[in-house]
Every structure is written in C-alpha cells, then in structure tokens.
XYZ file of N, CA, C and O in Angstrom:
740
model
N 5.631 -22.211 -45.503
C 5.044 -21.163 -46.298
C 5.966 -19.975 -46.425
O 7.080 -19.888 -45.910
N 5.458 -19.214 -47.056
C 6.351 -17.646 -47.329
C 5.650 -16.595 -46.296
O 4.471 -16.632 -45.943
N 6.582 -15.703 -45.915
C 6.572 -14.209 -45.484
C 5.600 -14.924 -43.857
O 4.457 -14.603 -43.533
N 6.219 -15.593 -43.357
C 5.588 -16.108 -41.834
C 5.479 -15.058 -41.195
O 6.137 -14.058 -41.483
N 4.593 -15.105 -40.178
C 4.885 -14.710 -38.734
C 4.450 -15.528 -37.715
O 3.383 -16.114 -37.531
N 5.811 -15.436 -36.882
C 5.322 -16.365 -35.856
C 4.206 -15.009 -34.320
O 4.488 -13.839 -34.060
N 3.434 -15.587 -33.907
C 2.757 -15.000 -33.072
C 2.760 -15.642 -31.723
O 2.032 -16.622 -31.568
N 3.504 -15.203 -30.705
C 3.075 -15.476 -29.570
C 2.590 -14.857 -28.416
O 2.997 -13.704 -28.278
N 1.694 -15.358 -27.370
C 0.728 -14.770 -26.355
C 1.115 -15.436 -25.358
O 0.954 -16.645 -25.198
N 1.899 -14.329 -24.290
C 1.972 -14.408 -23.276
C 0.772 -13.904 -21.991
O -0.058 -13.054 -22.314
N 0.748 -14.465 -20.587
C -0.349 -14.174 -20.054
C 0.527 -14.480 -18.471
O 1.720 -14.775 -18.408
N -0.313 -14.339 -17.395
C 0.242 -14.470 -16.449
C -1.093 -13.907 -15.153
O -1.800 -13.005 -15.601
N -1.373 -14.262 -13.993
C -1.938 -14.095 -12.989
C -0.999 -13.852 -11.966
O -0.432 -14.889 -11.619
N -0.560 -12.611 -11.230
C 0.291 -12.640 -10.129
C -0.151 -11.548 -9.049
O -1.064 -10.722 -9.049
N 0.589 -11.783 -8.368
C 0.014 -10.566 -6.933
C 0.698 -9.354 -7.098
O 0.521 -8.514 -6.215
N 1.754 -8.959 -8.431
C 2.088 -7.620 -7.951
C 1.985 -7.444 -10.455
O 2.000 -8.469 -11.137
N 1.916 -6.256 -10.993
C 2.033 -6.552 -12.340
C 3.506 -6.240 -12.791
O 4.060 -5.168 -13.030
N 4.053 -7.827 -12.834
C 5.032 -7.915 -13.072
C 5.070 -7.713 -14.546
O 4.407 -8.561 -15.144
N 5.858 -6.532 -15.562
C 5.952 -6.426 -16.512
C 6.930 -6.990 -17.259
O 8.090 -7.102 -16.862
N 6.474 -7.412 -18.492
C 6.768 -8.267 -19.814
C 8.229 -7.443 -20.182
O 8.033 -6.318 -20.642
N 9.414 -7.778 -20.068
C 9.858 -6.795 -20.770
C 10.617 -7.432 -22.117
O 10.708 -6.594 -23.014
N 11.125 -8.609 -22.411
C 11.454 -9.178 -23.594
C 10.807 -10.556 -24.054
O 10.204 -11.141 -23.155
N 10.821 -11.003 -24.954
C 10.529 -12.173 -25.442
C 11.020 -12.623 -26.460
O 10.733 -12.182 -27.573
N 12.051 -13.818 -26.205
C 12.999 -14.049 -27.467
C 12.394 -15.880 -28.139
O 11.545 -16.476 -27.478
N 12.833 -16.371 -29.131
C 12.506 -16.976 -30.069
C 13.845 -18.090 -30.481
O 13.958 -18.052 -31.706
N 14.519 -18.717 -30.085
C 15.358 -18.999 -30.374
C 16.515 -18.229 -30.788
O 17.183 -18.260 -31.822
N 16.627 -17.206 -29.241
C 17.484 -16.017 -29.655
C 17.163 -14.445 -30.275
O 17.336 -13.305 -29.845
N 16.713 -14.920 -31.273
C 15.876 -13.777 -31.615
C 14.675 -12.935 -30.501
O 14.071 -13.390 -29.530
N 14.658 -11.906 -30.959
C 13.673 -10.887 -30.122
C 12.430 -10.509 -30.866
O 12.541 -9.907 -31.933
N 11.089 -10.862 -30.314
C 9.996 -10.801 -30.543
C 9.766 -9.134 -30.393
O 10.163 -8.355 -29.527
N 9.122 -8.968 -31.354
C 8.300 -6.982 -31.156
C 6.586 -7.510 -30.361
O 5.727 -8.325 -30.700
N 6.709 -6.660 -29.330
C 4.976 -6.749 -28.478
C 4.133 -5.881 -29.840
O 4.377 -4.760 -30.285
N 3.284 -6.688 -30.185
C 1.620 -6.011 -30.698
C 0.966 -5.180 -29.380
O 0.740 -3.981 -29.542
N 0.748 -5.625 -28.446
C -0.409 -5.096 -27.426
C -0.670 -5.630 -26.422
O -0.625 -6.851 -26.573
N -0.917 -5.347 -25.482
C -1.222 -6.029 -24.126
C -2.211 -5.280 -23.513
O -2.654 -4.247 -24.014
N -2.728 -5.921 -22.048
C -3.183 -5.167 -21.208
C -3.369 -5.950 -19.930
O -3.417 -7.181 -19.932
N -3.536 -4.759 -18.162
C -3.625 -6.034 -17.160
C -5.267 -5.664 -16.843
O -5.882 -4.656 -17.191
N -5.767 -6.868 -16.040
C -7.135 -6.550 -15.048
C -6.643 -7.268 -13.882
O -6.118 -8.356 -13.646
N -7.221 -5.678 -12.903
C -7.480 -6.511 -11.498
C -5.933 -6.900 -10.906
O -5.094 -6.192 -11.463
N -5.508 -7.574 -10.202
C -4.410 -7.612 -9.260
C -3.796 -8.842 -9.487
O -3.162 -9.185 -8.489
N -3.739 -9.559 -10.308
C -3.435 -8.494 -11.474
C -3.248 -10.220 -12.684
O -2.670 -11.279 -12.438
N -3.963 -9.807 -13.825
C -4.086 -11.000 -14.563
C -3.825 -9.959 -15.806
O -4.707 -9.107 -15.904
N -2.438 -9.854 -17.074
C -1.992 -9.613 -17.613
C -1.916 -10.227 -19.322
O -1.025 -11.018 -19.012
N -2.028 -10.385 -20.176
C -2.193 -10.887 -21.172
C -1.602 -10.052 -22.342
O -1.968 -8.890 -22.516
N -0.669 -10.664 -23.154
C 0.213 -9.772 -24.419
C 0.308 -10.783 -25.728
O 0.200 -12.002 -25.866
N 0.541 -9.773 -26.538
C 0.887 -10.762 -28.272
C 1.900 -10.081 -28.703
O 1.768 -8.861 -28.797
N 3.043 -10.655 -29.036
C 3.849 -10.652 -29.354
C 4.213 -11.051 -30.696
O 3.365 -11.885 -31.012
N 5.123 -10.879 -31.767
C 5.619 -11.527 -32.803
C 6.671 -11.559 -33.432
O 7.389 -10.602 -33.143
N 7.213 -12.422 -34.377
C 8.719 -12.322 -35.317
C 8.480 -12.674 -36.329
O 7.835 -13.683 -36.618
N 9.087 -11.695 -37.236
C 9.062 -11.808 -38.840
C 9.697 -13.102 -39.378
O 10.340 -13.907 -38.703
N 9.411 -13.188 -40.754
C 10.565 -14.916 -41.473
C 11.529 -14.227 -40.734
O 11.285 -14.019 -39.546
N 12.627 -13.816 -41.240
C 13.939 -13.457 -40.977
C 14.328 -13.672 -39.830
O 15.436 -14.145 -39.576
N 13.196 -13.253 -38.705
C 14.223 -13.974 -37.133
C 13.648 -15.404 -36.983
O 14.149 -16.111 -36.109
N 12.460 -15.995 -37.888
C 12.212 -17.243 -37.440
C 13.232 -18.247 -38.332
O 13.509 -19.419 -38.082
N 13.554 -17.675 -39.101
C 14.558 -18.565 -40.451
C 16.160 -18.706 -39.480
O 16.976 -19.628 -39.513
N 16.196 -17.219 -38.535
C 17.482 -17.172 -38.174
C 17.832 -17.551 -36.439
O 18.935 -17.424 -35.908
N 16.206 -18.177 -35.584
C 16.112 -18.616 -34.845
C 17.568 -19.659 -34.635
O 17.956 -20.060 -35.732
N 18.231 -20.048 -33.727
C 18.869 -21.340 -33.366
C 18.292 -22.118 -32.935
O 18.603 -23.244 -33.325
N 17.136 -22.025 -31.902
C 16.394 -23.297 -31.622
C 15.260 -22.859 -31.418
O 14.907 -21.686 -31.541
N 14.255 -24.264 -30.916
C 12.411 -23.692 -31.070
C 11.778 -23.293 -29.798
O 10.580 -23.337 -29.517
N 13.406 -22.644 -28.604
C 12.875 -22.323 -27.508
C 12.346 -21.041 -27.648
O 12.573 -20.177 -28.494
N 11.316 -21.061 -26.309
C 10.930 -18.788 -26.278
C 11.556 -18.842 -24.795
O 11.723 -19.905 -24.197
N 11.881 -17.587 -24.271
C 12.301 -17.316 -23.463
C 11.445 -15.850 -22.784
O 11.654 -14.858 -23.482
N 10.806 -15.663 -21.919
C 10.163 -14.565 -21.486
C 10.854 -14.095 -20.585
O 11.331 -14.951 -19.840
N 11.142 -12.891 -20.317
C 12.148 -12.059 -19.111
C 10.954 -11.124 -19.173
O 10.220 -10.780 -20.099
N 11.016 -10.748 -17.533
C 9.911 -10.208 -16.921
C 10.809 -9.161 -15.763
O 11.887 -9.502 -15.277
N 10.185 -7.984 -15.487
C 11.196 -6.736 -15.201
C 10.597 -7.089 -13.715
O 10.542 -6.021 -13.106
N 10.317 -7.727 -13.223
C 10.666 -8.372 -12.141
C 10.624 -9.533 -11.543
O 11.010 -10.432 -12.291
N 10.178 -10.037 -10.040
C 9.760 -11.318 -10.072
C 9.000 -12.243 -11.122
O 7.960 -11.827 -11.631
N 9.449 -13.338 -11.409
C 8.653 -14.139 -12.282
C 6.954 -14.771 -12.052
O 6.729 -15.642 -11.212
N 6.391 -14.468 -12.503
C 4.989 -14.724 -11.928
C 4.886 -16.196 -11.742
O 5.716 -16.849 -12.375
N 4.038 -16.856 -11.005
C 4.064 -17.916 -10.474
C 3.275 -19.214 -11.609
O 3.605 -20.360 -11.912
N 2.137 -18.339 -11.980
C 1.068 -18.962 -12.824
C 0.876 -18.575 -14.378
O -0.074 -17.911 -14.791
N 1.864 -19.060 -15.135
C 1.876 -18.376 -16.561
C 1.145 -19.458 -17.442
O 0.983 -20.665 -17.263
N 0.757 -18.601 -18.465
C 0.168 -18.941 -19.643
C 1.133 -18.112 -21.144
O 1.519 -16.959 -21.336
N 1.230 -19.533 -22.044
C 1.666 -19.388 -23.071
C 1.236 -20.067 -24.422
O 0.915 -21.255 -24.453
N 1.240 -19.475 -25.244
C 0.636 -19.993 -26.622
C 1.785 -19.136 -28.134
O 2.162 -17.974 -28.287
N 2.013 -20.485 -29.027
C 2.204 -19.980 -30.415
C 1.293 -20.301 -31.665
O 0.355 -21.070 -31.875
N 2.045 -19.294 -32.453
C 1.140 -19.749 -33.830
C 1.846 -19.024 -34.920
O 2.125 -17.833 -34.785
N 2.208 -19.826 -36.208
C 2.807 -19.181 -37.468
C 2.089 -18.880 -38.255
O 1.297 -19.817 -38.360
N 1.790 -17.976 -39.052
C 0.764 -17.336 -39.740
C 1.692 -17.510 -41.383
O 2.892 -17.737 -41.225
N 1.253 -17.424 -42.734
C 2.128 -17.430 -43.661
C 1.446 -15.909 -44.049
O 0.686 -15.197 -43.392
N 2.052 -15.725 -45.408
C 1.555 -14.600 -46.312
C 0.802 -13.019 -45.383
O -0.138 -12.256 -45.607
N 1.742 -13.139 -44.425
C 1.891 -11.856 -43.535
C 3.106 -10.830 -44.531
O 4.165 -11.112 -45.092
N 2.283 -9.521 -44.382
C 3.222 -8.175 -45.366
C 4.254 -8.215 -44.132
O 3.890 -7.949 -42.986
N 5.586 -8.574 -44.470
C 6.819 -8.550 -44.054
C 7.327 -7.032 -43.402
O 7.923 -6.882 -42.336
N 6.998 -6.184 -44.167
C 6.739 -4.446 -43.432
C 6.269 -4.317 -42.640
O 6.857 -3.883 -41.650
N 5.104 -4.581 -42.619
C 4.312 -3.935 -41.660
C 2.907 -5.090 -41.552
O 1.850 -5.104 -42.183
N 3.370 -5.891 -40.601
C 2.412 -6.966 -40.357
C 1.443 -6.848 -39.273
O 0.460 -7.589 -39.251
N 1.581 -6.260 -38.670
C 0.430 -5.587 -37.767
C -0.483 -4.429 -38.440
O -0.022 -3.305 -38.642
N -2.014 -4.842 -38.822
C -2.935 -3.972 -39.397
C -3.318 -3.048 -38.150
O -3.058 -1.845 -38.118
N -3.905 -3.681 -37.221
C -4.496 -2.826 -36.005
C -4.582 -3.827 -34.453
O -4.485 -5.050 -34.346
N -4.723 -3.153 -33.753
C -4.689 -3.871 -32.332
C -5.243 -3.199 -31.336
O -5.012 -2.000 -31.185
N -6.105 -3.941 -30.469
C -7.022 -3.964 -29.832
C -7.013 -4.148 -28.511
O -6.553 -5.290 -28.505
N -7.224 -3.805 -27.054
C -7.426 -4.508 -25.935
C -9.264 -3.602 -25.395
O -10.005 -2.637 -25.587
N -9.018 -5.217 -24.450
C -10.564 -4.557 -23.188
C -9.869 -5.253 -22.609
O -8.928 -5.962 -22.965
N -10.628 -4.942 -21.060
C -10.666 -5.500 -19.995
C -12.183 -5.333 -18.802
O -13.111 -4.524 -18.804
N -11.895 -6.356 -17.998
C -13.404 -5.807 -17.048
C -12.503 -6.314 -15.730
O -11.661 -7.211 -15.794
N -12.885 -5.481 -14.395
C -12.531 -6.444 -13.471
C -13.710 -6.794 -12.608
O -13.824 -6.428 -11.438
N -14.558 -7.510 -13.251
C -15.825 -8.108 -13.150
C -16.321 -9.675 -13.816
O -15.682 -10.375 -14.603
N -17.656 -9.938 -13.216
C -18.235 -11.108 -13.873
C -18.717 -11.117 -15.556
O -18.730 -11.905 -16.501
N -19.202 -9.308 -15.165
C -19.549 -9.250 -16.629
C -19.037 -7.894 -17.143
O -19.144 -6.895 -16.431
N -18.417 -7.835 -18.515
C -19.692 -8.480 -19.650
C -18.951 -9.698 -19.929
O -17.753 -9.775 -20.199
N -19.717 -10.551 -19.842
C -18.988 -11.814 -20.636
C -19.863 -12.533 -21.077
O -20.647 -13.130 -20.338
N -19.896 -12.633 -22.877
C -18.719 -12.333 -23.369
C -17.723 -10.809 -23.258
O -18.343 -9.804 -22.911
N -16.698 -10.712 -23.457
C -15.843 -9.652 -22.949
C -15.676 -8.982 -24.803
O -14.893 -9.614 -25.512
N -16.297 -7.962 -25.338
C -15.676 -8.223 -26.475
C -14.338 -7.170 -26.990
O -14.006 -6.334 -26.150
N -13.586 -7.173 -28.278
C -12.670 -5.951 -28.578
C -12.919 -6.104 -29.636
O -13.283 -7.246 -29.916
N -12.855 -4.869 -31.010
C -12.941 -4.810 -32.441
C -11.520 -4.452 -32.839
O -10.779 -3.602 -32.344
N -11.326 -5.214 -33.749
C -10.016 -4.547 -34.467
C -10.575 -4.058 -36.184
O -11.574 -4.514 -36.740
N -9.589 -2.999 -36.782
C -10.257 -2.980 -38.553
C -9.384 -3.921 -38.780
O -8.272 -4.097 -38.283
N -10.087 -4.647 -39.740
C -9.300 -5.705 -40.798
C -9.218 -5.498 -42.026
O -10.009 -4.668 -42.475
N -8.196 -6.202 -43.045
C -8.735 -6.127 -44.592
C -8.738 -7.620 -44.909
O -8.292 -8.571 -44.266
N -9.118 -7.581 -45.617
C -9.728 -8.942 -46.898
C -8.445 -9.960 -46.862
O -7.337 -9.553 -46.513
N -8.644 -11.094 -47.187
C -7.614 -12.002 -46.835
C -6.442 -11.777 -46.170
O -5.311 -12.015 -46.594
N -6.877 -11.119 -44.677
C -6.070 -11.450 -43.500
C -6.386 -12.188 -42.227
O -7.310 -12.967 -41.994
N -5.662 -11.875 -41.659
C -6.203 -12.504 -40.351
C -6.348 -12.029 -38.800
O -5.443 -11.302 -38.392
N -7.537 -12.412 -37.772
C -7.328 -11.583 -36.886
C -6.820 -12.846 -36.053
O -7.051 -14.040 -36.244
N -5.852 -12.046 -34.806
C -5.594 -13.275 -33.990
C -6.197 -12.427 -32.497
O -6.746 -11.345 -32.708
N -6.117 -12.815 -31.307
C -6.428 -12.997 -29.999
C -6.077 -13.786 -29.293
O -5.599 -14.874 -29.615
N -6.282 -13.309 -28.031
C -5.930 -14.109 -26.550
C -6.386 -13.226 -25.519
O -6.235 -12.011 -25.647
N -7.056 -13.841 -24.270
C -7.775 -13.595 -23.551
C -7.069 -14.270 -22.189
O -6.083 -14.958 -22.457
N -7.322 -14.205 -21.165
C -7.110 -14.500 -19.363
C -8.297 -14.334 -18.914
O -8.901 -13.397 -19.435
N -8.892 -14.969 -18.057
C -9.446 -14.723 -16.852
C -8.514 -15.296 -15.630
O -7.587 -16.103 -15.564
N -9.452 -14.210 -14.398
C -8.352 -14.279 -13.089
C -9.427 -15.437 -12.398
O -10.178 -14.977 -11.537
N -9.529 -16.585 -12.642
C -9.759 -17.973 -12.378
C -9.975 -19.155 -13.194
O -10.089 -19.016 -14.412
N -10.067 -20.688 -12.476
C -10.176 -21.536 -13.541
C -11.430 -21.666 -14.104
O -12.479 -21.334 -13.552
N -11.278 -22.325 -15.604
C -12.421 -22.350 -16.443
C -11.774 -22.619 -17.550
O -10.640 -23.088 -17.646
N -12.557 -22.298 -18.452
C -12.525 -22.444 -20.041
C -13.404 -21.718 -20.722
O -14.462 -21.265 -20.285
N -12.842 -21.576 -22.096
C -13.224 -20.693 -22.965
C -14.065 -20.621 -24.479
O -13.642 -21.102 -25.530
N -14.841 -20.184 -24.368
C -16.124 -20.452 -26.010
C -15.874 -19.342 -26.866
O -16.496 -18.327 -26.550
N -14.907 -19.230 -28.170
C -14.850 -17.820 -29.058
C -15.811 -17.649 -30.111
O -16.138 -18.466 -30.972
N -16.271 -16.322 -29.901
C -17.763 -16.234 -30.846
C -17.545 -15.715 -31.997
O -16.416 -15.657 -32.483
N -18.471 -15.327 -32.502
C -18.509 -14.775 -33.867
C -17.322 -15.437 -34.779
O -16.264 -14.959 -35.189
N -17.947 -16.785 -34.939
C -16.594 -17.649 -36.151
C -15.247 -17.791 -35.436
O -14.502 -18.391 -36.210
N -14.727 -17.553 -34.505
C -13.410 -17.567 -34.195
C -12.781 -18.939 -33.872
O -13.515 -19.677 -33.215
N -11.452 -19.474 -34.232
C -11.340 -21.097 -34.286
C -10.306 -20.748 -32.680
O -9.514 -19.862 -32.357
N -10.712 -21.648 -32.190
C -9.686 -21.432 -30.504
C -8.633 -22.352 -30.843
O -8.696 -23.549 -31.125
N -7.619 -21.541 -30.758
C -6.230 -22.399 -30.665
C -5.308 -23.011 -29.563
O -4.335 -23.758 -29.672
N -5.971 -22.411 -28.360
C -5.432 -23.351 -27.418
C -6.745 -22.436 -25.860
O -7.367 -21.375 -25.816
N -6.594 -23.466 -25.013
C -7.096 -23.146 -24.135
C -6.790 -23.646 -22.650
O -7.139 -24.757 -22.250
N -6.219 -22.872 -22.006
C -5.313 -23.631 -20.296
C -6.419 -22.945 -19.631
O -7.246 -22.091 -19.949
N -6.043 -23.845 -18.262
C -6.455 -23.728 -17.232
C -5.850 -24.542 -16.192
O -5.959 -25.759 -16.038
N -4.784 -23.166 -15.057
C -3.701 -23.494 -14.256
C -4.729 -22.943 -12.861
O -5.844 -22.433 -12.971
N -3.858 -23.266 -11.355
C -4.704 -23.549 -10.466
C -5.678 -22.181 -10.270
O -6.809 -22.245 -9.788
N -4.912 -20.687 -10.821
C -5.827 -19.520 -10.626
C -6.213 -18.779 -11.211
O -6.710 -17.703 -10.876
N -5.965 -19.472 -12.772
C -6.532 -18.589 -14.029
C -6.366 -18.947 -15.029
O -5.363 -19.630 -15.237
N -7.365 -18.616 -16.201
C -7.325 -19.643 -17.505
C -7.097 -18.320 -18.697
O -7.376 -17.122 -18.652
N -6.605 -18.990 -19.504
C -6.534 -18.195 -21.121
C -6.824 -19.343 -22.373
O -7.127 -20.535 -22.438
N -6.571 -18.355 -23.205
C -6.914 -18.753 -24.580
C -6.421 -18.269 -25.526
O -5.864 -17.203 -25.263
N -6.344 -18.697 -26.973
C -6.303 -18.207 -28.078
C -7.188 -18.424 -29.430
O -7.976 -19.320 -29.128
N -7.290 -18.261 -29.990
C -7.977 -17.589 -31.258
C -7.585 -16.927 -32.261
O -6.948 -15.902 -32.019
N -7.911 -17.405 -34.086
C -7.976 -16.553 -34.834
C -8.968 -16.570 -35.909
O -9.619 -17.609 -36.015
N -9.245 -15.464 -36.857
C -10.477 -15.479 -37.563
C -9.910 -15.511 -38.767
O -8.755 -15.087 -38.719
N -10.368 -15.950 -40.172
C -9.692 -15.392 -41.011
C -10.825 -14.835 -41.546
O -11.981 -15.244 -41.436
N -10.199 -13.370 -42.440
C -10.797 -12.423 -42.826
C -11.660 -12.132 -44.135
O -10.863 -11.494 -44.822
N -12.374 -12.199 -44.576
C -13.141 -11.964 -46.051
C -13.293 -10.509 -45.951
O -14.338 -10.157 -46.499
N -12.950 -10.010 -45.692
C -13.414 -8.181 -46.200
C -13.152 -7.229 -45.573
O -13.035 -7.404 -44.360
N -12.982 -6.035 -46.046
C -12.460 -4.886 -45.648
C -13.265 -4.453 -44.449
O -14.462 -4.439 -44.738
N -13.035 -4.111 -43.261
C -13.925 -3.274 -42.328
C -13.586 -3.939 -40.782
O -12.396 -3.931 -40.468
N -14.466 -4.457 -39.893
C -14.296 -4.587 -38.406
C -13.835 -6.296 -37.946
O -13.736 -6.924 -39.000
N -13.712 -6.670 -37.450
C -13.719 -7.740 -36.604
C -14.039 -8.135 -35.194
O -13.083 -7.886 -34.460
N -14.780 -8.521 -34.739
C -14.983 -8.555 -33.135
C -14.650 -9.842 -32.955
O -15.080 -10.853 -33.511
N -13.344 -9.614 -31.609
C -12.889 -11.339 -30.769
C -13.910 -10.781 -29.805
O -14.359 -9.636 -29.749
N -14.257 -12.135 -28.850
C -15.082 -11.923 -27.810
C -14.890 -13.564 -27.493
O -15.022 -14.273 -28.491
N -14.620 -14.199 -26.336
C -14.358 -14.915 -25.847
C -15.459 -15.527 -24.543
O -15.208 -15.031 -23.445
N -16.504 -16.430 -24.567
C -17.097 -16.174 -23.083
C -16.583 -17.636 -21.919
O -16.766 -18.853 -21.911
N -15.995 -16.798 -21.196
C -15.455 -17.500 -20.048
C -16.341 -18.296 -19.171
O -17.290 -17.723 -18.634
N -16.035 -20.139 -18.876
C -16.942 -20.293 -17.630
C -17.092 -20.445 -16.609
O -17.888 -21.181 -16.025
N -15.905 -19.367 -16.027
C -16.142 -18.882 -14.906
C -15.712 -17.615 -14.095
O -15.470 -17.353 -12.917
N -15.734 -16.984 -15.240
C -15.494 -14.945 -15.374
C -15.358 -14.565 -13.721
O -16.165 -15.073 -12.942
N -14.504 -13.826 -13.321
C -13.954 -12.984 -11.873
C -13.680 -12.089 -12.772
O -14.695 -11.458 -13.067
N -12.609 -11.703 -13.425
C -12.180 -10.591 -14.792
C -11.636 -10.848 -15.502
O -10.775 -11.558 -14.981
N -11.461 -10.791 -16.496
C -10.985 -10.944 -17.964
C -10.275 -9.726 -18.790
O -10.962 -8.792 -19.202
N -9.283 -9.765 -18.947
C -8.580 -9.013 -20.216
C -8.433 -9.842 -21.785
O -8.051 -11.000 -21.955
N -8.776 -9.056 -22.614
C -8.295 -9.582 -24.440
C -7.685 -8.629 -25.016
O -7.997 -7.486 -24.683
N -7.036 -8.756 -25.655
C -6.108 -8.242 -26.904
C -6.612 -9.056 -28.056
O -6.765 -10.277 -28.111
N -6.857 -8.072 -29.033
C -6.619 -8.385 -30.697
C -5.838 -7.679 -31.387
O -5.431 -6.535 -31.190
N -5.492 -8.922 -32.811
C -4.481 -7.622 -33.516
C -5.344 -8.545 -35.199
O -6.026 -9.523 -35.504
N -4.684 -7.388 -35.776
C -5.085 -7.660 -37.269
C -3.824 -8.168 -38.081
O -2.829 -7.444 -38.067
N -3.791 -9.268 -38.733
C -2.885 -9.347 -39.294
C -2.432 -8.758 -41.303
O -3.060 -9.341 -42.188
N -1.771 -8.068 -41.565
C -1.566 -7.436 -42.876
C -1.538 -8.922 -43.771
O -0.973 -10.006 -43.620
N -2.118 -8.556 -44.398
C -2.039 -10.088 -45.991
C -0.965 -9.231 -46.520
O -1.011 -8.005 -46.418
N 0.705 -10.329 -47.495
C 1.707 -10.078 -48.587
C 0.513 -9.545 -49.662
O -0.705 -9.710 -49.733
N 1.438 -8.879 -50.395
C 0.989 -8.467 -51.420
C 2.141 -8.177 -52.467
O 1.864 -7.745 -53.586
C-alpha cells in the first residue's frame, strides 16, 4: 500500500524499570508514540516508522536497546498500517495504568478522525489473556511465564473519541497506551 506505517509495541515485566531507549527497524530508527510503567515494574510502549525508513529498511529485523539491563520477560508485536498522513501520523495518544485487580476492563480514550485508525497495546504483570472491547480486533496476544500483553486496533468512522479497554484474565496490574492514527489526504 501507500504512505505505510509500520507500528510497533514493545512491553516488558522486570524487577528494576529498565528504560526503552531506541528501537530500530532494519537499521532504521523508530520515533516512540507513548508509553507507560505499572507496579515494579511491567512497562508497555508504541513505537513507529514512516514509508521512507520502511522502504529504506535493510532487513525485517527490530532491534530494542534498553538504557540498561535487558529485561528478562519481553513482549513484542508489529503492524503496517497504509494511508497514514506521512507528516504527522500520530493524531493523539493515550496511556492508563492501575497497579491493581481492578478496573478491569482497564480503559484509555484517544480523539480520532474519520477514516483512521486507533491502535493499542496493553501488559498485565501476570499470565493470562486478553478480551478487547468496544469493536477492537486483537492482533496478537502472549503470555510468557510472568506477564501477558496484547494488541489491538479499531478502525475509525467519525470524528470525536475512541475508547481501547482490554479485560485481562487474570489482572495483578495492567498498563495501555493508545494512539490515533492520521488518515493521507
């Protein structure tokens, strides 16, 4: 397709919050949308690259560098989006977190406009799996020995809100991030 973006969601469960500090693409360098951690620490980010670094990628590896120790228990997910505004492809972005059972569902709103798209990803700090509400199609869903994630996206009919909300089954705490994606024009 035209004017891609590739989107990826990094996540991670570790004992100290080891921070995200690059994420490359076959060389190329991903720009962070948003993140956030819960609790001690279960971390979750979205990341992305325009056509131009995915056209100019060398290969279909990612590479995550982390500003310190490497966390033990990671979670990772992609996804290419087409007919993303090449400018400015991030509409809006979103996090919650709980470091609790509830609320879960856990929810976040992002504004959207009309033929775009919202994407998400979620962690909880144990194993389980994940149910996304309000219309949301789940694009992937792990579960490693001490914590599970997910992804998700909606596509958009109209100008105004979006709510991701994810319900976990077996919530300790949960962090989500959403972002809105800009439709070409």
């Amino acid at each position: 397709g035209n004017d891609r973006l590739l989107v990826f969601m990094v996540g991670y469960e570790g004992s100290t919050d080891t921070l995200i500090s690059a994420v490359k693409y076959g060389g190329q360098s991903l720009t962070k949308i948003n993140g956030t951690v819960v609790g001690a620490f279960d971390r979750v980010e979205l990341w992305y690259l325009k056509e131009t670094g995915i056209v100019a990628a060398t290969n279909g590896t990612f590479v995550v560098t982390y500003g310190a120790a490497t966390p033990t228990t990671q979670h990772f997910a992609a996804a290419t989006y087409r007919n993303v505004d090449q400018t400015a492809p991030i509409g809006a972005s979103s996090v919650n977190s709980t470091n609790a059972s509830t609320p879960n569902p856990l929810p976040t709103s992002v504004a959207v406009t009309a033929d775009g798209v919202a994407v998400g990803a979620a962690i909880s700090g144990d194993t389980g799996s994940f149910l996304w509400n309000n219309g949301w199609t789940e694009g992937t869903d792990q579960s490693v020995p001490s914590s599970a994630s997910t992804s998700a996206d909606h596509p958009v009919t109209a100008n105004g809100t979006d709510t991701a909300s994810a319900t976990c089954s077996n919530q300790k705490r949960q962090a989500i991030v959403v972002a809105s994606l800009s439709v070409a024009r």
